Short mmCIF file of C-alpha atoms in Angstrom, two decimals:
data_model
loop_
_atom_site.label_atom_id
_atom_site.label_comp_id
_atom_site.label_asym_id
_atom_site.label_seq_id
_atom_site.Cartn_x
_atom_site.Cartn_y
_atom_site.Cartn_z
CA UNK A 14 0.14 0.13 0.01
CA UNK A 15 2.95 2.43 0.68
CA UNK A 16 4.10 1.99 -2.61
CA UNK A 17 1.37 2.16 -4.33
CA UNK A 18 1.59 5.66 -2.68
CA UNK A 19 4.80 6.30 -3.66
CA UNK A 20 4.48 5.11 -7.22
CA UNK A 21 1.63 7.81 -7.02
CA UNK A 22 3.60 10.65 -5.81
CA UNK A 23 6.64 9.68 -8.50
CA UNK A 24 4.40 9.67 -11.31
CA UNK A 25 3.13 13.37 -10.23
CA UNK A 26 6.29 14.75 -9.54
CA UNK A 27 7.09 13.91 -13.64
CA UNK A 28 4.15 15.24 -14.93
CA UNK A 29 4.48 18.39 -13.01
CA UNK A 30 8.04 18.54 -14.24
CA UNK A 31 7.35 18.15 -17.46
CA UNK A 32 4.59 20.58 -17.28
CA UNK A 33 7.23 22.88 -15.95
CA UNK A 34 9.94 22.09 -18.84
CA UNK A 35 7.66 22.51 -20.87
CA UNK A 36 5.32 25.80 -19.86
CA UNK A 37 10.01 27.69 -19.78
CA UNK A 38 10.86 26.37 -23.27
CA UNK A 39 7.62 28.36 -24.66
CA UNK A 40 7.82 31.94 -23.12
CA UNK A 41 12.43 30.86 -24.26
CA UNK A 42 10.45 30.64 -27.95
CA UNK A 43 7.81 33.70 -27.14
CA UNK A 44 10.89 35.80 -25.87
CA UNK A 45 12.64 35.59 -29.37
CA UNK A 46 9.86 35.95 -31.44
CA UNK A 47 9.54 39.01 -29.30
CA UNK A 48 12.72 40.58 -29.64
CA UNK A 49 12.44 38.75 -33.64
CA UNK A 50 8.97 40.86 -34.07
CA UNK A 51 9.93 44.40 -32.38
CA UNK A 52 13.25 43.99 -35.03
CA UNK A 53 10.93 43.97 -37.79
CA UNK A 54 9.23 46.58 -36.71
CA UNK A 55 11.76 49.57 -36.16
CA UNK A 56 13.16 48.92 -39.55
CA UNK A 57 9.42 48.75 -40.81
CA UNK A 58 8.62 52.21 -39.29
CA UNK A 59 11.79 54.18 -39.73
CA UNK A 60 12.27 53.69 -43.47
CA UNK A 61 14.99 55.44 -44.40
CA UNK A 62 17.45 57.51 -42.82
CA UNK A 63 18.53 60.97 -43.36
CA UNK A 64 21.89 59.80 -43.08
CA UNK A 65 21.58 56.41 -44.31
CA UNK A 66 23.43 55.78 -47.48
CA UNK A 67 21.01 55.42 -50.71
CA UNK A 68 22.33 53.95 -54.01
CA UNK A 69 22.06 56.53 -57.05
CA UNK A 70 19.60 56.30 -59.48
CA UNK A 71 19.07 59.98 -61.06
CA UNK A 72 21.32 61.28 -64.30
CA UNK A 73 23.51 64.37 -63.39
CA UNK A 74 21.72 66.74 -65.16
CA UNK A 75 17.93 65.75 -64.07
CA UNK A 76 16.05 64.17 -60.71
CA UNK A 77 12.71 62.42 -60.82
CA UNK A 78 11.03 63.80 -58.61
CA UNK A 79 8.38 61.47 -58.99
CA UNK A 80 7.96 58.76 -55.78
CA UNK A 81 4.87 56.77 -55.07
CA UNK A 82 6.02 56.61 -51.12
CA UNK A 83 6.61 61.07 -50.42
CA UNK A 84 2.00 61.33 -50.46
CA UNK A 85 2.65 60.64 -46.11
CA UNK A 86 5.07 62.76 -45.75
CA UNK A 87 5.21 67.03 -44.80
CA UNK A 88 6.61 69.60 -43.94
CA UNK A 89 4.93 69.08 -40.01
CA UNK A 90 6.99 66.56 -39.52
CA UNK A 91 9.27 65.83 -36.34
CA UNK A 92 12.69 66.46 -36.07
CA UNK A 93 14.38 65.46 -33.09
CA UNK A 94 17.60 67.82 -33.14
CA UNK A 95 18.18 67.56 -29.48
CA UNK A 96 21.93 65.79 -30.14
CA UNK A 97 22.52 68.31 -32.69
CA UNK A 98 22.88 71.82 -31.26
CA UNK A 99 23.09 73.81 -28.98
CA UNK A 100 20.72 75.95 -27.51
CA UNK A 101 21.49 79.73 -26.94
CA UNK A 102 20.33 79.92 -23.01
CA UNK A 103 23.30 81.62 -21.74
CA UNK A 104 25.62 80.03 -23.70
CA UNK A 105 28.98 81.17 -24.94
CA UNK A 106 29.08 81.57 -29.13
CA UNK A 107 32.71 80.74 -29.51
CA UNK A 108 33.69 78.17 -32.24
CA UNK A 109 37.27 77.06 -30.12
CA UNK A 110 39.90 76.45 -32.35
CA UNK A 111 42.57 73.80 -32.45
CA UNK A 112 46.22 73.34 -32.96
CA UNK A 113 46.41 73.10 -36.89
CA UNK A 114 42.82 73.22 -37.86
CA UNK A 115 41.25 75.74 -40.03
CA UNK A 116 37.32 76.37 -41.15
CA UNK A 117 37.07 77.09 -44.18
CA UNK A 118 34.60 78.76 -46.40
CA UNK A 119 33.93 78.63 -50.38
CA UNK A 120 32.01 81.79 -51.57
CA UNK A 121 31.25 79.41 -55.03
CA UNK A 122 30.78 81.50 -58.25
CA UNK A 123 27.46 80.30 -59.39
CA UNK A 124 26.43 83.41 -61.34
CA UNK A 125 23.46 85.35 -60.11
CA UNK A 126 23.16 83.47 -57.26
CA UNK A 127 24.28 82.52 -53.46
CA UNK A 128 25.97 79.19 -52.88
CA UNK A 129 28.73 79.25 -49.97
CA UNK A 130 30.41 75.60 -49.07
CA UNK A 131 31.25 76.05 -45.39
CA UNK A 132 33.59 73.33 -43.90
CA UNK A 133 35.89 72.72 -40.63
CA UNK A 134 36.90 69.15 -39.97
CA UNK A 135 34.71 66.62 -40.92
CA UNK A 136 31.96 68.74 -40.50
CA UNK A 137 30.14 70.70 -44.06
CA UNK A 138 27.15 73.54 -44.33
CA UNK A 139 25.98 74.88 -47.50
CA UNK A 140 24.17 77.66 -48.20
CA UNK A 141 21.73 78.12 -51.11
CA UNK A 142 22.58 76.81 -53.99
CA UNK A 143 22.00 78.41 -56.92
CA UNK A 144 19.62 78.87 -59.97
CA UNK A 145 17.91 75.78 -61.21
CA UNK A 146 20.77 75.75 -63.51
CA UNK A 147 23.19 74.87 -61.17
CA UNK A 148 22.67 72.14 -58.52
CA UNK A 149 25.06 70.03 -61.00
CA UNK A 150 27.39 72.70 -61.06
CA UNK A 151 27.79 72.65 -57.06
CA UNK A 152 26.91 68.86 -56.66
CA UNK A 153 30.35 68.61 -58.70
CA UNK A 154 32.96 70.91 -56.79
CA UNK A 155 31.98 68.95 -53.11
CA UNK A 156 32.61 66.20 -54.78
CA UNK A 157 36.18 67.99 -56.16
CA UNK A 158 36.63 68.02 -52.58
CA UNK A 159 34.99 64.54 -51.69
CA UNK A 160 32.39 66.18 -49.69
CA UNK A 161 30.19 62.78 -49.24
CA UNK A 162 27.70 64.17 -46.27
CA UNK A 163 26.75 67.99 -45.56
CA UNK A 164 25.81 68.19 -41.62
CA UNK A 165 23.22 71.04 -42.55
CA UNK A 166 21.47 72.48 -45.68
CA UNK A 167 20.48 75.56 -45.09
CA UNK A 168 17.31 77.11 -47.85
CA UNK A 169 18.02 81.17 -47.12
CA UNK A 170 14.71 82.48 -48.68
CA UNK A 171 11.99 80.48 -51.21
CA UNK A 172 13.63 82.25 -54.38
CA UNK A 173 15.29 80.69 -57.60
CA UNK A 174 18.87 82.50 -57.49
CA UNK A 175 19.04 80.36 -53.79
CA UNK A 176 16.57 77.38 -54.26
CA UNK A 177 16.38 76.46 -57.16
CA UNK A 178 19.91 74.32 -57.21
CA UNK A 179 18.97 72.16 -53.87
CA UNK A 180 16.75 69.95 -54.71
CA UNK A 181 19.53 68.26 -56.82
CA UNK A 182 22.12 68.47 -54.08
CA UNK A 183 20.02 67.11 -51.35
CA UNK A 184 18.54 63.95 -53.53
CA UNK A 185 22.74 63.08 -53.89
CA UNK A 186 24.35 64.00 -51.59
CA UNK A 187 23.55 62.79 -47.36
CA UNK A 188 21.78 66.32 -45.14
CA UNK A 189 21.78 65.85 -41.33
CA UNK A 190 19.73 69.20 -40.75
CA UNK A 191 17.91 71.02 -43.33
CA UNK A 192 16.48 74.68 -42.33
CA UNK A 193 14.48 76.77 -44.07
CA UNK A 194 12.75 80.12 -43.13
CA UNK A 195 8.71 80.40 -42.45
CA UNK A 196 7.46 81.48 -45.75
CA UNK A 197 6.59 79.80 -48.73
CA UNK A 198 6.58 80.66 -52.67
CA UNK A 199 3.98 78.79 -55.34
CA UNK A 200 6.30 78.44 -57.74
CA UNK A 201 7.55 75.10 -59.41
CA UNK A 202 11.01 75.66 -57.97
CA UNK A 203 9.27 75.63 -54.55
CA UNK A 204 7.17 72.51 -54.78
CA UNK A 205 10.41 70.53 -56.73
CA UNK A 206 12.68 71.11 -53.14
CA UNK A 207 9.66 70.26 -51.08
CA UNK A 208 9.06 67.67 -53.25
CA UNK A 209 13.21 66.01 -53.12
CA UNK A 210 13.45 66.47 -49.29
CA UNK A 211 9.35 63.38 -48.69
CA UNK A 212 11.19 61.63 -51.91
CA UNK A 213 13.98 61.71 -49.30
CA UNK A 214 12.11 61.26 -46.58
CA UNK A 215 13.32 63.80 -44.58
CA UNK A 216 12.02 67.47 -43.30
CA UNK A 217 12.88 71.10 -42.58
CA UNK A 218 12.54 73.11 -39.70
CA UNK A 219 12.38 76.54 -39.40
CA UNK A 220 15.47 77.72 -36.84
CA UNK A 221 14.90 80.34 -34.06
CA UNK A 222 16.52 84.01 -32.98
CA UNK A 223 19.11 82.83 -30.66
CA UNK A 224 20.12 78.54 -31.12
CA UNK A 225 23.68 77.92 -31.31
CA UNK A 226 24.40 75.47 -33.19
CA UNK A 227 28.01 73.66 -33.69
CA UNK A 228 30.07 72.91 -36.68
CA UNK A 229 32.80 70.94 -35.86
CA UNK A 230 34.94 73.34 -33.62
CA UNK A 231 32.70 75.62 -35.39
CA UNK A 232 29.40 76.96 -34.17
CA UNK A 233 27.11 79.21 -35.32
CA UNK A 234 24.27 81.39 -33.60
CA UNK A 235 21.22 82.45 -35.56
CA UNK A 236 19.66 85.89 -36.27
CA UNK A 237 16.60 85.41 -37.86
CA UNK A 238 13.36 86.72 -36.41
CA UNK A 239 11.67 83.45 -37.42
CA UNK A 240 8.57 84.79 -36.50
CA UNK A 241 7.55 88.80 -37.35
CA UNK A 242 5.45 89.00 -40.65
CA UNK A 243 7.05 90.74 -43.75
CA UNK A 244 4.77 90.48 -45.71
CA UNK A 245 4.83 90.22 -49.59
CA UNK A 246 9.08 90.76 -49.16
CA UNK A 247 10.08 87.47 -49.58
CA UNK A 248 13.69 88.57 -49.41
CA UNK A 249 13.25 89.31 -45.14
CA UNK A 250 12.00 85.86 -44.39
CA UNK A 251 16.13 85.12 -45.33
CA UNK A 252 17.88 82.60 -42.48
CA UNK A 253 20.55 85.10 -41.65
CA UNK A 254 23.64 83.10 -39.13
CA UNK A 255 27.00 84.50 -37.27
CA UNK A 256 29.32 81.73 -37.96
CA UNK A 257 31.95 81.86 -34.80
CA UNK A 258 36.31 79.95 -35.19
CA UNK A 259 38.07 80.97 -32.45
CA UNK A 260 38.75 84.29 -32.34
CA UNK A 261 37.54 85.15 -36.04
CA UNK A 262 33.72 85.77 -37.59
CA UNK A 263 31.58 85.56 -40.84
CA UNK A 264 28.26 87.52 -41.53
CA UNK A 265 25.72 85.15 -43.90
CA UNK A 266 22.06 87.00 -44.55
CA UNK A 267 21.07 85.66 -47.38
CA UNK A 268 18.38 88.60 -49.50
CA UNK A 269 17.72 90.11 -45.79
CA UNK A 270 16.70 94.18 -46.88
CA UNK A 271 16.16 96.78 -44.43
CA UNK A 272 13.39 95.65 -42.44
CA UNK A 273 15.25 92.57 -41.56
CA UNK A 274 18.51 94.36 -41.09
CA UNK A 275 16.50 96.40 -38.34
CA UNK A 276 16.06 93.44 -37.01
CA UNK A 277 18.51 91.79 -36.18
CA UNK A 278 19.93 95.75 -35.14
CA UNK A 279 17.83 94.91 -32.19
CA UNK A 280 17.44 91.90 -31.41
CA UNK A 281 20.75 93.15 -29.61
CA UNK A 282 22.46 89.99 -30.69
CA UNK A 283 26.85 89.87 -31.38
CA UNK A 284 26.74 91.54 -35.03
CA UNK A 285 30.31 91.63 -36.00
CA UNK A 286 32.32 90.00 -37.79
CA UNK A 287 35.53 89.51 -40.20
CA UNK A 288 33.89 88.76 -43.58
CA UNK A 289 30.16 89.94 -44.48
CA UNK A 290 28.30 88.46 -47.32
CA UNK A 291 26.90 90.88 -49.10
CA UNK A 292 23.31 91.02 -48.49
CA UNK A 293 20.46 90.88 -51.86
CA UNK A 294 24.34 90.57 -53.85
CA UNK A 295 25.60 93.83 -53.07
CA UNK A 296 21.59 95.82 -53.39
CA UNK A 297 21.15 99.26 -51.93
CA UNK A 298 18.08 97.57 -51.06
CA UNK A 299 19.74 95.84 -48.25
CA UNK A 300 23.39 96.94 -46.69
CA UNK A 301 22.19 99.89 -45.25
CA UNK A 302 24.51 101.94 -43.56
CA UNK A 303 23.40 101.26 -40.15
CA UNK A 304 23.89 97.43 -40.76
CA UNK A 305 27.41 97.85 -42.13
CA UNK A 306 28.17 99.98 -38.82
CA UNK A 307 26.78 97.31 -36.44
CA UNK A 308 28.68 94.35 -38.87
CA UNK A 309 31.86 95.96 -38.96
CA UNK A 310 34.02 93.94 -41.56
CA UNK A 311 36.89 94.42 -42.87
CA UNK A 312 36.41 91.66 -45.67
CA UNK A 313 32.85 92.03 -47.67
CA UNK A 314 32.22 89.25 -50.01
CA UNK A 315 29.87 89.80 -53.22
CA UNK A 316 28.34 86.90 -54.71
CA UNK A 317 26.52 87.77 -58.88
CA UNK A 318 27.18 87.62 -62.41
CA UNK A 319 28.99 89.29 -64.60
CA UNK A 320 27.00 92.33 -65.94
CA UNK A 321 24.17 90.91 -64.37
CA UNK A 322 21.04 93.46 -65.83
CA UNK A 323 20.38 93.52 -62.23
CA UNK A 324 22.46 95.95 -61.54
CA UNK A 325 24.56 94.20 -58.59
CA UNK A 326 26.63 95.23 -56.98
CA UNK A 327 24.89 99.25 -56.00
CA UNK A 328 27.17 101.91 -56.13
CA UNK A 329 25.80 103.90 -53.17
CA UNK A 330 26.40 100.30 -51.07
CA UNK A 331 30.02 100.18 -52.80
CA UNK A 332 30.95 103.43 -51.97
CA UNK A 333 29.94 102.51 -48.60
CA UNK A 334 32.41 100.26 -47.96
CA UNK A 335 35.50 102.15 -49.91
CA UNK A 336 34.50 104.54 -47.22
CA UNK A 337 35.00 102.09 -44.00
CA UNK A 338 38.21 100.82 -46.18
CA UNK A 339 36.84 97.29 -46.07
CA UNK A 340 38.73 94.84 -48.50
CA UNK A 341 36.50 93.14 -51.09
CA UNK A 342 36.19 90.28 -53.18
CA UNK A 343 33.54 89.12 -56.24
CA UNK A 344 32.43 86.07 -57.46
CA UNK A 345 31.95 88.75 -60.96
CA UNK A 346 35.55 88.89 -60.80
CA UNK A 347 37.27 86.56 -59.93
CA UNK A 348 35.27 83.25 -59.91
CA UNK A 349 35.06 80.79 -56.36
CA UNK A 350 36.11 83.15 -53.73
CA UNK A 351 37.49 80.92 -50.39
CA UNK A 352 38.25 82.03 -47.34
CA UNK A 353 40.33 80.32 -45.09
CA UNK A 354 40.49 80.85 -40.81
CA UNK A 355 43.34 79.01 -38.31
CA UNK A 356 41.02 80.90 -35.87
CA UNK A 357 43.73 84.57 -35.88
CA UNK A 358 43.54 85.22 -39.44
CA UNK A 359 41.53 84.92 -41.99
CA UNK A 360 43.48 84.32 -45.91
CA UNK A 361 42.01 83.99 -49.32
CA UNK A 362 43.12 82.28 -52.34
CA UNK A 363 42.70 85.45 -54.46
CA UNK A 364 43.71 89.82 -53.84
CA UNK A 365 41.07 91.99 -53.03
CA UNK A 366 39.30 93.93 -56.43
CA UNK A 367 40.31 97.28 -56.53
CA UNK A 368 38.30 97.85 -59.16
CA UNK A 369 35.17 99.41 -57.41
CA UNK A 370 32.87 98.50 -60.25
CA UNK A 371 29.20 98.51 -59.86
CA UNK A 372 26.68 97.54 -61.64
CA UNK A 373 24.64 98.87 -64.61
CA UNK A 374 20.74 97.74 -64.25
CA UNK A 375 19.06 97.37 -67.81
CA UNK A 376 15.02 99.41 -67.49
CA UNK A 377 13.32 100.02 -64.94
CA UNK A 378 13.63 99.50 -61.31
CA UNK A 379 14.12 95.60 -60.19
CA UNK A 380 11.13 92.63 -59.34
CA UNK A 381 13.14 89.48 -59.60
CA UNK A 382 12.17 85.62 -59.34
CA UNK A 383 9.23 85.82 -61.40
CA UNK A 384 7.45 89.33 -60.97
CA UNK A 385 7.33 92.02 -63.98
CA UNK A 386 11.01 91.42 -64.22
CA UNK A 387 12.68 91.25 -66.74
CA UNK A 388 13.33 88.37 -69.30
CA UNK A 389 15.22 87.33 -72.77
CA UNK A 390 13.06 85.82 -75.66
CA UNK A 391 14.01 83.26 -78.25
CA UNK A 392 11.67 84.98 -81.47
CA UNK A 393 12.38 81.25 -82.81
CA UNK A 394 11.93 79.11 -80.61
CA UNK A 395 9.30 80.84 -78.18
CA UNK A 396 10.72 80.33 -75.40
CA UNK A 397 11.66 82.55 -72.55
CA UNK A 398 14.97 83.20 -69.74
CA UNK A 399 16.46 84.25 -67.68
CA UNK A 400 19.40 86.79 -68.54
CA UNK A 401 22.27 84.69 -66.64
CA UNK A 402 20.87 81.70 -68.66
CA UNK A 403 22.98 79.71 -70.80
CA UNK A 404 21.43 79.38 -73.09
CA UNK A 405 21.51 82.97 -73.43
CA UNK A 406 24.43 82.50 -74.19
CA UNK A 407 24.25 80.80 -77.06
CA UNK A 408 21.29 82.51 -78.82
CA UNK A 409 22.21 84.33 -81.78
CA UNK A 410 21.24 87.85 -81.76
CA UNK A 411 18.57 88.05 -84.03
CA UNK A 412 16.35 86.34 -82.56
CA UNK A 413 17.72 87.45 -79.00
CA UNK A 414 14.96 89.74 -77.25
CA UNK A 415 14.47 91.74 -74.33
CA UNK A 416 11.35 92.06 -72.54
CA UNK A 417 8.94 93.35 -69.86
CA UNK A 418 6.39 91.15 -70.03
CA UNK A 419 5.53 89.47 -66.53
CA UNK A 420 5.83 85.35 -66.76
CA UNK A 421 1.75 84.72 -67.03
CA UNK A 422 1.56 87.79 -69.79
CA UNK A 423 4.51 85.73 -71.94
CA UNK A 424 3.20 82.62 -71.39
CA UNK A 425 -0.45 83.98 -72.51
CA UNK A 426 1.39 85.98 -75.48
CA UNK A 427 2.90 82.24 -76.67
CA UNK A 428 6.20 82.03 -75.13
CA UNK A 429 7.08 78.83 -72.96
CA UNK A 430 9.13 79.09 -70.19
CA UNK A 431 13.44 77.41 -70.24
CA UNK A 432 13.44 74.07 -69.19
CA UNK A 433 17.19 74.64 -67.50
CA UNK A 434 16.48 77.98 -65.68
CA UNK A 435 12.78 77.22 -65.14
CA UNK A 436 11.88 81.57 -64.93
#
């Protein structure tokens, strides 16, 4: 009787142990599957990282703007920038230059427009990329310097001569952060840039005044009053920033004009800079005497096209610089201008300009980028072009005609916009 009871107990213990083993194995199996499921879900959710290298699928002269995967991505997407920026709350805006390190600022010659490459160590930033026809040229310039990625891409404002080539750059090169102003523009150029940002599964941010960002051992501070309403003057919405490396400084203001310059002065931030990139290509609607006094530059770089029809740079601006003893560098006269800082001194790849030659505007008051500005017509092909379009140089004089008509008037009259410069 006792032996039978012991036997029953042993049988129950074996069944219990077997059940526990099954339960343990089941838990291990579910745990492993759970990890696998989590990884798959994350990989599927994030898609392509903003800094992930993607296979090249476009030609050197065109960007494929169509993508069935971009419809769900909008410019309202959130971007976690906490690991990339340093807030301006009492932060010291002084870039620390290490021994033997340099900062390079390349004012790229892209004709009538702006494009600036800044490099410090392994970090790079691009400010604008010229007109629609200049994207490939800017990309080739970056490739020649072995720039394979960008920490920052800045679209100062949505005029074609600043953002026209950025769609090519952002499609071909990985970029960490994209800055754009609060204003938008209902143009094909702006639409193409936004399509490319969405296609790369990225978004942009509107940087706030006073925020300080790092670029290697350099730092730059945002000077733009992004909350200000400048009405229809797109230029005044330009993103402005001051870059510091060691004891040297550079100022970039896009096409900011008088109202925005006044806001920067009243903002109370430090504007003093060794090198000033002339606003709006040296126009007299910007670069006011009050602003130049606040900046007090030693050097000024003017980016403009040779013999441009807008009359840049204007005589009044050049006279102010000359009176202040500022050394001037010009892309229309000297090509690409490169400034190199070691943290104490700044050197250039060319001597300063001594011509002090002012531009000569053609026609009445300029209204740029799709307004009632001056276009060049080809009466044979029935196409109209921006004055600095490469096609204009190839055009026969007998077929060339200047026009003050608006874009809409020309189209209504049977003309088509050039596909290269997209006027």
